[in-house]
Tab-separated table of C-alpha atoms and ligand atoms in Angstrom:
chain	number	residue	atom	x	y	z
A	1	UNK	CA	253.142	-115.400	-14.912
A	2	UNK	CA	250.124	-116.420	-16.700
A	3	UNK	CA	249.522	-114.015	-19.580
A	4	UNK	CA	245.404	-113.414	-19.272
A	5	UNK	CA	245.050	-111.810	-22.256
A	6	UNK	CA	246.091	-114.875	-24.501
A	7	UNK	CA	243.795	-114.611	-27.180
A	8	UNK	CA	243.261	-118.295	-26.956
A	9	UNK	CA	241.089	-117.746	-24.455
A	10	UNK	CA	239.496	-114.618	-24.744
A	11	UNK	CA	236.212	-115.162	-27.178
A	12	UNK	CA	233.530	-113.132	-26.060
A	13	UNK	CA	233.634	-108.746	-26.714
A	14	UNK	CA	233.010	-108.383	-22.491
A	15	UNK	CA	236.332	-110.235	-22.276
A	16	UNK	CA	238.299	-108.957	-24.026
A	17	UNK	CA	237.439	-105.352	-23.408
A	18	UNK	CA	237.874	-106.414	-19.791
A	19	UNK	CA	240.629	-107.919	-20.112
A	20	UNK	CA	242.965	-107.612	-23.737
A	21	UNK	CA	246.002	-106.198	-23.337
A	22	UNK	CA	245.907	-105.601	-19.200
A	23	UNK	CA	249.034	-108.045	-17.851
A	24	UNK	CA	249.221	-107.978	-14.190
A	25	UNK	CA	252.484	-105.902	-12.927
A	26	UNK	CA	254.740	-108.934	-12.771
A	27	UNK	CA	257.110	-107.466	-9.946
A	28	UNK	CA	253.810	-105.825	-7.979
A	29	UNK	CA	251.243	-108.473	-9.279
A	30	UNK	CA	248.811	-105.595	-8.835
A	31	UNK	CA	245.943	-106.702	-11.153
A	32	UNK	CA	244.880	-103.676	-12.662
A	33	UNK	CA	247.137	-101.339	-15.546
A	34	UNK	CA	250.207	-99.087	-14.131
A	35	UNK	CA	250.004	-96.045	-15.031
A	36	UNK	CA	253.763	-95.517	-16.437
A	37	UNK	CA	254.336	-92.232	-16.782
A	38	UNK	CA	257.926	-92.438	-17.496
A	39	UNK	CA	259.447	-90.667	-20.388
A	40	UNK	CA	262.821	-92.341	-20.654
A	41	UNK	CA	263.824	-96.190	-19.935
A	42	UNK	CA	266.804	-97.520	-19.000
A	43	UNK	CA	268.520	-98.064	-22.037
A	44	UNK	CA	270.548	-101.452	-23.003
A	45	UNK	CA	273.980	-100.183	-24.072
A	46	UNK	CA	273.469	-101.455	-27.518
A	47	UNK	CA	270.347	-99.808	-27.981
A	48	UNK	CA	270.856	-97.218	-31.711
A	49	UNK	CA	269.239	-93.594	-31.030
A	50	UNK	CA	268.108	-93.898	-34.367
A	51	UNK	CA	264.329	-94.945	-35.090
A	52	UNK	CA	265.294	-97.604	-37.928
A	53	UNK	CA	267.785	-98.891	-35.111
A	54	UNK	CA	266.221	-102.879	-34.214
A	55	UNK	CA	265.626	-101.675	-30.026
A	56	UNK	CA	264.323	-105.173	-28.458
A	57	UNK	CA	260.374	-105.311	-28.390
A	58	UNK	CA	260.044	-107.114	-25.172
A	59	UNK	CA	262.190	-103.581	-23.652
A	60	UNK	CA	260.910	-99.336	-23.830
A	61	UNK	CA	263.250	-96.855	-24.679
A	62	UNK	CA	261.285	-93.635	-25.324
A	63	UNK	CA	257.822	-93.385	-24.525
A	64	UNK	CA	257.543	-91.652	-28.058
A	65	UNK	CA	259.078	-94.470	-29.268
A	66	UNK	CA	256.513	-96.772	-27.186
A	67	UNK	CA	255.236	-97.118	-23.763
A	68	UNK	CA	253.981	-100.281	-21.184
A	69	UNK	CA	250.661	-98.269	-20.452
A	70	UNK	CA	249.981	-97.246	-24.038
A	71	UNK	CA	250.677	-100.315	-25.103
A	72	UNK	CA	247.997	-101.772	-22.825
A	73	UNK	CA	246.209	-100.322	-24.636
A	74	UNK	CA	246.920	-101.144	-28.332
A	75	UNK	CA	246.917	-104.387	-27.198
A	76	UNK	CA	243.058	-104.052	-25.851
A	77	UNK	CA	242.385	-101.648	-29.244
A	78	UNK	CA	243.713	-104.680	-31.488
A	79	UNK	CA	241.528	-107.540	-29.793
A	80	UNK	CA	238.962	-105.172	-30.118
A	81	UNK	CA	238.409	-104.696	-33.675
A	82	UNK	CA	240.093	-108.386	-34.243
A	83	UNK	CA	243.097	-106.587	-36.092
A	84	UNK	CA	247.067	-107.906	-35.473
A	85	UNK	CA	248.372	-104.572	-34.027
A	86	UNK	CA	246.849	-101.006	-32.958
A	87	UNK	CA	249.049	-97.758	-32.807
A	88	UNK	CA	246.795	-94.815	-30.177
A	89	UNK	CA	247.665	-91.090	-31.831
A	90	UNK	CA	247.240	-87.504	-28.872
A	91	UNK	CA	243.633	-87.364	-31.212
A	92	UNK	CA	241.604	-88.798	-33.862
A	93	UNK	CA	243.476	-86.217	-36.204
A	94	UNK	CA	246.867	-87.013	-35.151
A	95	UNK	CA	245.851	-90.716	-36.524
A	96	UNK	CA	243.731	-89.772	-39.589
A	97	UNK	CA	246.731	-87.423	-40.849
A	98	UNK	CA	248.455	-90.558	-39.295
A	99	UNK	CA	247.342	-92.669	-41.795
A	100	UNK	CA	247.559	-90.032	-44.800
A	101	UNK	CA	250.918	-89.936	-44.841
A	102	UNK	CA	251.806	-93.798	-43.885
A	103	UNK	CA	249.721	-94.650	-46.816
A	104	UNK	CA	250.385	-91.604	-49.460
A	105	UNK	CA	252.920	-90.006	-51.654
A	106	UNK	CA	253.051	-86.943	-53.642
A	107	UNK	CA	251.626	-88.740	-57.726
A	108	UNK	CA	249.452	-91.101	-55.166
A	109	UNK	CA	245.334	-90.726	-55.640
A	110	UNK	CA	242.869	-90.948	-53.042
A	111	UNK	CA	239.576	-91.857	-52.991
A	112	UNK	CA	237.723	-89.483	-50.341
A	113	UNK	CA	234.049	-89.727	-48.809
A	114	UNK	CA	232.293	-86.234	-49.842
A	115	UNK	CA	230.983	-85.910	-46.114
A	116	UNK	CA	233.873	-87.652	-43.940
A	117	UNK	CA	234.826	-85.819	-40.262
A	118	UNK	CA	234.820	-81.936	-40.534
A	119	UNK	CA	238.285	-81.238	-40.260
A	120	UNK	CA	239.004	-84.508	-41.892
A	121	UNK	CA	237.426	-83.118	-44.876
A	122	UNK	CA	239.286	-79.641	-44.623
A	123	UNK	CA	243.149	-81.975	-44.305
A	124	UNK	CA	242.305	-83.142	-47.848
A	125	UNK	CA	241.118	-80.444	-49.414
A	126	UNK	CA	243.817	-77.511	-47.664
A	127	UNK	CA	246.684	-79.857	-47.462
A	128	UNK	CA	247.187	-83.123	-49.381
A	129	UNK	CA	246.918	-80.580	-52.742
A	130	UNK	CA	250.281	-79.025	-51.871
A	131	UNK	CA	250.916	-82.119	-51.202
A	132	UNK	CA	250.826	-83.341	-55.155
A	133	UNK	CA	248.319	-85.716	-53.222
A	134	UNK	CA	245.482	-86.006	-55.564
A	135	UNK	CA	241.713	-85.997	-54.061
A	136	UNK	CA	238.426	-87.120	-55.379
A	137	UNK	CA	235.058	-87.150	-53.447
A	138	UNK	CA	232.547	-89.270	-53.489
A	139	UNK	CA	229.077	-90.065	-51.746
A	140	UNK	CA	230.430	-93.558	-50.806
A	141	UNK	CA	226.566	-94.545	-49.796
A	142	UNK	CA	226.318	-95.794	-53.290
A	143	UNK	CA	229.786	-98.309	-53.962
A	144	UNK	CA	229.365	-97.208	-58.507
A	145	UNK	CA	230.599	-93.569	-57.351
A	146	UNK	CA	234.271	-95.501	-55.534
A	147	UNK	CA	233.983	-97.889	-58.674
A	148	UNK	CA	234.099	-95.173	-61.404
A	149	UNK	CA	236.267	-92.754	-59.616
A	150	UNK	CA	239.100	-95.622	-59.095
A	151	UNK	CA	242.476	-94.813	-61.323
A	152	UNK	CA	245.898	-96.560	-61.787
A	153	UNK	CA	247.482	-94.273	-59.116
A	154	UNK	CA	244.584	-94.689	-56.656
A	155	UNK	CA	246.921	-96.291	-52.994
A	156	UNK	CA	244.310	-95.377	-50.778
A	157	UNK	CA	239.994	-95.361	-50.590
A	158	UNK	CA	238.641	-93.236	-47.168
A	159	UNK	CA	235.552	-93.865	-45.993
A	160	UNK	CA	233.511	-93.439	-42.711
A	161	UNK	CA	230.344	-95.270	-42.230
A	162	UNK	CA	228.393	-93.750	-39.748
A	163	UNK	CA	229.376	-90.720	-41.554
A	164	UNK	CA	229.608	-87.115	-39.356
A	165	UNK	CA	227.580	-85.598	-39.027
A	166	UNK	CA	223.972	-87.166	-41.097
A	167	UNK	CA	224.305	-90.561	-40.184
A	168	UNK	CA	224.454	-92.183	-43.786
A	169	UNK	CA	226.180	-95.642	-43.959
A	170	UNK	CA	229.102	-96.921	-46.416
A	171	UNK	CA	229.081	-100.835	-47.582
A	172	UNK	CA	231.901	-102.140	-46.234
A	173	UNK	CA	231.933	-105.131	-48.332
A	174	UNK	CA	231.465	-103.961	-50.954
A	175	UNK	CA	234.053	-100.809	-51.271
A	176	UNK	CA	236.945	-103.351	-50.131
A	177	UNK	CA	235.915	-105.694	-52.734
A	178	UNK	CA	236.655	-102.471	-55.319
A	179	UNK	CA	239.958	-101.907	-53.164
A	180	UNK	CA	241.475	-105.061	-53.370
A	181	UNK	CA	240.011	-105.401	-57.219
A	182	UNK	CA	241.710	-101.528	-58.207
A	183	UNK	CA	245.168	-102.315	-56.128
A	184	UNK	CA	243.914	-100.177	-53.010
A	185	UNK	CA	243.889	-100.293	-49.803
A	186	UNK	CA	240.726	-99.522	-47.580
A	187	UNK	CA	240.597	-97.676	-43.903
A	188	UNK	CA	237.446	-97.371	-42.540
A	189	UNK	CA	236.617	-94.557	-39.727
A	190	UNK	CA	234.129	-96.196	-37.482
A	191	UNK	CA	234.246	-93.873	-34.653
A	192	UNK	CA	230.657	-93.757	-35.507
A	193	UNK	CA	230.020	-97.609	-34.558
A	194	UNK	CA	232.242	-98.754	-32.896
A	195	UNK	CA	233.525	-102.874	-32.407
A	196	UNK	CA	230.902	-103.914	-30.789
A	197	UNK	CA	228.606	-102.600	-33.878
A	198	UNK	CA	230.961	-103.208	-37.075
A	199	UNK	CA	234.248	-104.836	-37.169
A	200	UNK	CA	236.183	-103.064	-40.668
A	201	UNK	CA	238.742	-105.541	-40.762
A	202	UNK	CA	236.719	-108.588	-40.811
A	203	UNK	CA	234.850	-107.071	-43.726
A	204	UNK	CA	238.324	-106.680	-45.642
A	205	UNK	CA	239.052	-103.045	-44.747
A	206	UNK	CA	243.021	-103.299	-43.940
A	207	UNK	CA	242.594	-100.325	-41.959
A	208	UNK	CA	240.800	-98.729	-39.027
A	209	UNK	CA	240.346	-95.556	-37.374
A	210	UNK	CA	239.055	-93.752	-33.994
A	211	UNK	CA	239.261	-91.078	-32.430
A	212	UNK	CA	239.165	-92.380	-29.312
A	213	UNK	CA	237.487	-89.157	-27.598
A	214	UNK	CA	234.152	-90.887	-28.591
A	215	UNK	CA	232.839	-94.264	-27.995
A	216	UNK	CA	236.123	-95.648	-26.528
A	217	UNK	CA	236.831	-93.335	-23.996
A	218	UNK	CA	233.683	-93.208	-23.380
A	219	UNK	CA	233.376	-90.004	-20.313
A	220	UNK	CA	234.343	-87.318	-22.239
A	221	UNK	CA	237.978	-87.406	-20.053
A	222	UNK	CA	240.679	-87.716	-22.427
A	223	UNK	CA	240.947	-87.257	-26.265
A	224	UNK	CA	243.520	-89.664	-28.204
A	225	UNK	CA	242.529	-91.752	-31.498
A	226	UNK	CA	243.836	-94.988	-32.976
A	227	UNK	CA	244.297	-97.045	-36.794
A	228	UNK	CA	244.198	-100.327	-36.308
A	229	UNK	CA	245.773	-102.836	-38.958
A	230	UNK	CA	248.386	-105.430	-39.583
A	231	UNK	CA	251.554	-106.021	-37.650
A	232	UNK	CA	254.167	-104.745	-40.594
A	233	UNK	CA	251.958	-101.776	-41.107
A	234	UNK	CA	252.006	-100.846	-37.663
A	235	UNK	CA	255.253	-101.080	-37.462
A	236	UNK	CA	256.372	-99.045	-40.716
A	237	UNK	CA	253.451	-96.621	-39.233
A	238	UNK	CA	255.038	-96.036	-36.479
A	239	UNK	CA	258.909	-95.759	-37.233
A	240	UNK	CA	257.538	-93.216	-39.589
A	241	UNK	CA	254.895	-91.219	-38.616
A	242	UNK	CA	255.043	-92.017	-34.471
A	243	UNK	CA	258.833	-90.832	-33.741
A	244	UNK	CA	259.243	-88.848	-36.010
A	245	UNK	CA	255.306	-87.178	-36.738
A	246	UNK	CA	255.743	-87.450	-33.002
A	247	UNK	CA	250.924	-87.330	-32.485
A	248	UNK	CA	251.838	-89.999	-29.631
A	249	UNK	CA	248.946	-90.354	-27.421
A	250	UNK	CA	249.724	-89.520	-23.796
A	251	UNK	CA	250.075	-92.276	-21.182
A	252	UNK	CA	247.690	-90.830	-18.875
A	253	UNK	CA	245.085	-90.501	-21.379
A	254	UNK	CA	245.661	-94.122	-22.438
A	255	UNK	CA	245.374	-95.530	-19.523
A	256	UNK	CA	241.833	-93.455	-18.914
A	257	UNK	CA	240.675	-94.760	-22.363
A	258	UNK	CA	241.997	-98.429	-21.049
A	259	UNK	CA	239.580	-98.137	-18.307
A	260	UNK	CA	236.909	-97.182	-20.055
A	261	UNK	CA	237.410	-100.015	-22.791
A	262	UNK	CA	237.025	-101.883	-20.613
A	263	UNK	CA	233.315	-101.490	-20.333
A	264	UNK	CA	232.086	-100.322	-24.099
A	265	UNK	CA	230.156	-103.088	-24.425
A	266	UNK	CA	228.109	-102.399	-21.879
A	267	UNK	CA	227.905	-98.673	-22.669
A	268	UNK	CA	227.098	-99.281	-26.027
A	269	UNK	CA	224.595	-101.572	-25.285
A	270	UNK	CA	222.788	-98.787	-23.245
A	271	UNK	CA	223.636	-95.932	-25.269
A	272	UNK	CA	221.343	-98.211	-28.603
A	273	UNK	CA	218.504	-98.807	-26.215
A	274	UNK	CA	218.218	-95.104	-24.772
A	275	UNK	CA	218.774	-93.599	-28.914
A	276	UNK	CA	216.062	-96.110	-29.410
A	277	UNK	CA	213.654	-94.639	-27.433
A	278	UNK	CA	214.717	-91.240	-27.597
A	279	UNK	CA	214.251	-91.311	-31.752
A	280	UNK	CA	210.811	-93.675	-30.908
A	281	UNK	CA	209.424	-90.149	-29.267
A	282	UNK	CA	211.289	-87.517	-30.867
A	283	UNK	CA	209.308	-89.137	-33.646
A	284	UNK	CA	205.726	-88.168	-32.058
A	285	UNK	CA	207.243	-84.656	-31.492
A	286	UNK	CA	204.632	-82.193	-33.306
A	287	UNK	CA	207.767	-79.901	-33.321
A	288	UNK	CA	210.638	-82.168	-35.074
A	289	UNK	CA	209.887	-83.037	-38.704
A	290	UNK	CA	212.126	-85.608	-38.845
A	291	UNK	CA	213.974	-87.938	-37.248
A	292	UNK	CA	217.431	-90.290	-38.581
A	293	UNK	CA	219.194	-92.805	-37.321
A	294	UNK	CA	219.859	-95.934	-38.689
A	295	UNK	CA	217.727	-98.406	-35.994
A	296	UNK	CA	214.616	-96.339	-36.759
A	297	UNK	CA	213.177	-98.453	-39.926
A	298	UNK	CA	212.758	-95.506	-41.685
A	299	UNK	CA	216.120	-94.693	-41.931
A	300	UNK	CA	217.017	-94.979	-46.195
A	301	UNK	CA	219.363	-97.750	-45.630
A	302	UNK	CA	217.899	-99.577	-42.657
A	303	UNK	CA	218.649	-102.952	-44.407
A	304	UNK	CA	222.351	-102.494	-44.278
A	305	UNK	CA	222.033	-101.090	-41.078
A	306	UNK	CA	220.865	-104.186	-39.768
A	307	UNK	CA	223.661	-106.514	-41.917
A	308	UNK	CA	226.376	-104.995	-40.798
A	309	UNK	CA	226.249	-103.224	-37.275
A	310	UNK	CA	225.118	-105.471	-34.584
A	311	UNK	CA	224.346	-102.485	-32.483
A	312	UNK	CA	222.661	-98.924	-34.354
A	313	UNK	CA	225.054	-96.657	-31.804
A	314	UNK	CA	223.868	-93.305	-29.117
A	315	UNK	CA	224.096	-90.702	-32.357
A	316	UNK	CA	220.968	-89.806	-34.111
A	317	UNK	CA	219.788	-86.253	-35.368
A	318	UNK	CA	216.481	-85.048	-35.817
A	319	UNK	CA	214.716	-81.825	-37.414
A	320	UNK	CA	212.694	-79.349	-36.289
A	321	UNK	CA	210.675	-75.915	-38.637
A	322	UNK	CA	212.573	-74.362	-35.559
A	323	UNK	CA	215.572	-75.219	-35.598
A	324	UNK	CA	216.522	-70.955	-36.265
A	325	UNK	CA	215.342	-70.579	-32.184
A	326	UNK	CA	215.921	-73.785	-29.920
A	327	UNK	CA	220.462	-73.637	-30.113
A	328	UNK	CA	219.841	-70.789	-27.881
A	329	UNK	CA	216.820	-72.392	-25.884
A	330	UNK	CA	219.022	-76.294	-25.513
A	331	UNK	CA	222.195	-73.975	-24.709
A	332	UNK	CA	220.280	-71.931	-21.574
A	333	UNK	CA	216.661	-75.147	-20.403
A	334	UNK	CA	218.338	-78.157	-21.247
A	335	UNK	CA	219.278	-79.346	-17.617
A	336	UNK	CA	220.556	-83.085	-18.344
A	337	UNK	CA	221.694	-83.372	-22.179
A	338	UNK	CA	224.917	-81.372	-21.945
A	339	UNK	CA	224.420	-78.465	-25.410
A	340	UNK	CA	228.809	-79.123	-26.410
A	341	UNK	CA	230.660	-80.829	-29.653
A	342	UNK	CA	231.601	-84.066	-29.227
A	343	UNK	CA	230.086	-87.496	-29.148
A	344	UNK	CA	230.178	-90.673	-27.586
A	345	UNK	CA	230.173	-90.013	-24.126
A	346	UNK	CA	228.239	-91.631	-20.526
A	347	UNK	CA	226.821	-87.633	-20.108
A	348	UNK	CA	223.864	-86.445	-23.328
A	349	UNK	CA	225.913	-84.322	-25.260
A	350	UNK	CA	223.492	-81.844	-28.586
A	351	UNK	CA	224.720	-79.804	-30.688
A	352	UNK	CA	223.285	-77.708	-34.449
A	353	UNK	CA	224.299	-78.210	-37.367
A	354	UNK	CA	223.046	-75.897	-40.375
A	355	UNK	CA	223.570	-77.546	-44.132
A	356	UNK	CA	224.996	-74.585	-45.691
A	357	UNK	CA	227.707	-73.000	-42.986
A	358	UNK	CA	228.688	-77.001	-42.913
A	359	UNK	CA	228.343	-77.048	-46.603
A	360	UNK	CA	230.456	-73.519	-47.078
A	361	UNK	CA	232.731	-74.354	-44.229
A	362	UNK	CA	234.354	-77.962	-44.776
A	363	UNK	CA	232.584	-79.716	-47.747
A	364	UNK	CA	232.838	-78.925	-51.575
A	365	UNK	CA	230.818	-80.754	-53.058
A	366	UNK	CA	229.280	-81.276	-56.634
A	367	UNK	CA	226.231	-80.642	-57.135
A	368	UNK	CA	224.094	-84.137	-56.567
A	369	UNK	CA	226.487	-84.733	-53.404
A	370	UNK	CA	224.187	-81.455	-52.255
A	371	UNK	CA	221.348	-82.413	-52.522
A	372	UNK	CA	222.115	-85.795	-51.576
A	373	UNK	CA	223.528	-84.271	-48.413
A	374	UNK	CA	219.586	-82.000	-47.795
A	375	UNK	CA	217.910	-85.572	-48.535
A	376	UNK	CA	219.699	-86.888	-45.092
A	377	UNK	CA	220.184	-83.562	-43.969
A	378	UNK	CA	217.593	-80.779	-44.411
A	379	UNK	CA	218.405	-77.089	-43.732
A	380	UNK	CA	219.850	-77.651	-40.742
A	381	UNK	CA	219.944	-81.110	-37.970
A	382	UNK	CA	220.388	-81.368	-34.698
A	383	UNK	CA	222.975	-84.114	-33.733
A	384	UNK	CA	221.938	-85.871	-30.559
A	385	UNK	CA	224.569	-88.371	-28.634
A	386	UNK	CA	223.055	-89.914	-26.484
A	387	UNK	CA	223.956	-91.231	-22.814
A	388	UNK	CA	223.631	-93.981	-21.183
A	389	UNK	CA	220.914	-91.816	-18.961
A	390	UNK	CA	217.441	-92.802	-18.078
A	391	UNK	CA	215.793	-91.965	-21.604
A	392	UNK	CA	213.403	-90.585	-19.834
A	393	UNK	CA	215.294	-87.846	-18.193
A	394	UNK	CA	216.354	-87.077	-21.616
A	395	UNK	CA	212.993	-86.643	-23.431
A	396	UNK	CA	211.814	-84.689	-20.333
A	397	UNK	CA	214.534	-82.541	-21.268
A	398	UNK	CA	214.233	-81.773	-24.549
A	399	UNK	CA	209.963	-81.597	-23.701
A	400	UNK	CA	210.410	-78.637	-21.223
A	401	UNK	CA	212.343	-77.113	-24.177
A	402	UNK	CA	210.016	-77.942	-26.400
A	403	UNK	CA	207.421	-76.432	-24.490
A	404	UNK	CA	208.309	-72.672	-24.859
A	405	UNK	CA	208.191	-73.326	-28.626
A	406	UNK	CA	205.093	-70.661	-29.717
B	501	PLP	C1	235.689	-86.272	-33.482
B	501	PLP	C2	235.512	-87.683	-34.720
B	501	PLP	C3	237.012	-87.623	-35.352
B	501	PLP	C4	238.506	-86.974	-34.602
B	501	PLP	O1	238.878	-87.322	-33.755
B	501	PLP	P1	239.325	-86.183	-32.261
B	501	PLP	O2	239.653	-87.548	-31.733
B	501	PLP	O3	238.530	-85.156	-31.760
B	501	PLP	O4	240.640	-85.495	-32.750
B	501	PLP	C5	237.584	-87.968	-36.355
B	501	PLP	N1	236.174	-89.388	-37.017
B	501	PLP	C6	234.722	-89.205	-36.591
B	501	PLP	C7	233.874	-89.640	-37.409
B	501	PLP	C8	234.774	-88.443	-35.344
B	501	PLP	O5	233.653	-88.614	-34.838
């Protein structure tokens, strides 16, 4: 049977999103991916029980080692990021933890963005220190900060662009050059950008990290994560981290995310178009003092956004002098937009992030870094993940709440 995912026949992003990794079932001819929930597979009598054992590539053994439905997701992810291989994890955080375990040993040094996903920041602050891994936190939006943080034992540079929650960007190409020069590897959390906007591996990164829970799954019904990179790294990661530590994804979640991925390019177009309309509308609202969106010319790094992002994605932040009153008004009176954490779903989500609080719980910044955070976030931001509803309905929903402010 012809494998429609063979890479030479798949050039466009939309075709890849639909077909890559999806192999019609050899026995039934089923056109859509099968959901194979089986935890174990009839074994070759020669098969070894060890993760280091020589397991044949064309057979499955135990779902923690690999699973046919998960493998289809992994192949699609690798095709979309134009990487050699991918490994799916139980969550975005399991993917980040897996990457750290794969790359870092006691005595190594990590250069980590000062503003990254809060749980990654807390993981670095609490655990990496205990594991004797040195961490230097820098504002990666200025490559000079990364250059001066590099040491002889720097093994990994970890950045997030656009970063959660303030939407500050980092120049991947510039940081990749520094990593290469310093003998370190570069990992990019590209959850906010998605491969539709940016393909970090093509810009020189060694690893891309995704929370599949967000845009890639896209429908708010499955938690998952992934690391995409070179085949040798991913094979090693599967042995060392997947099989031993066990944070693998459920085949059911993989199947849901695989289905979500098919429409990723279409959804990203709709997210971007709606976010642009909502951002432009918000700028005009008297209750709003500032709107930050990479697609707006007012974004301090709009030039880099144009260069590095083929799609400005669907997340924006806004600030208001009424920020203390708004969270409960949003929670009570929004009808279309859900007041909830997470992002990247077809459904719009909004959440309040007060600056003093997040700096205290999640980030330990220097005075200069603190000032730069505040330059993007003021006293507080509302992070709005614009869904794929009609943007007029989203604006009307917000307008109804703003009208209650007096
Ligand atoms: C949500 C998120 C994560 C963590 O992913 P989970 O799937 O929730 O574990 C990591 N990085 C970014 C940028 C995120 O937004």
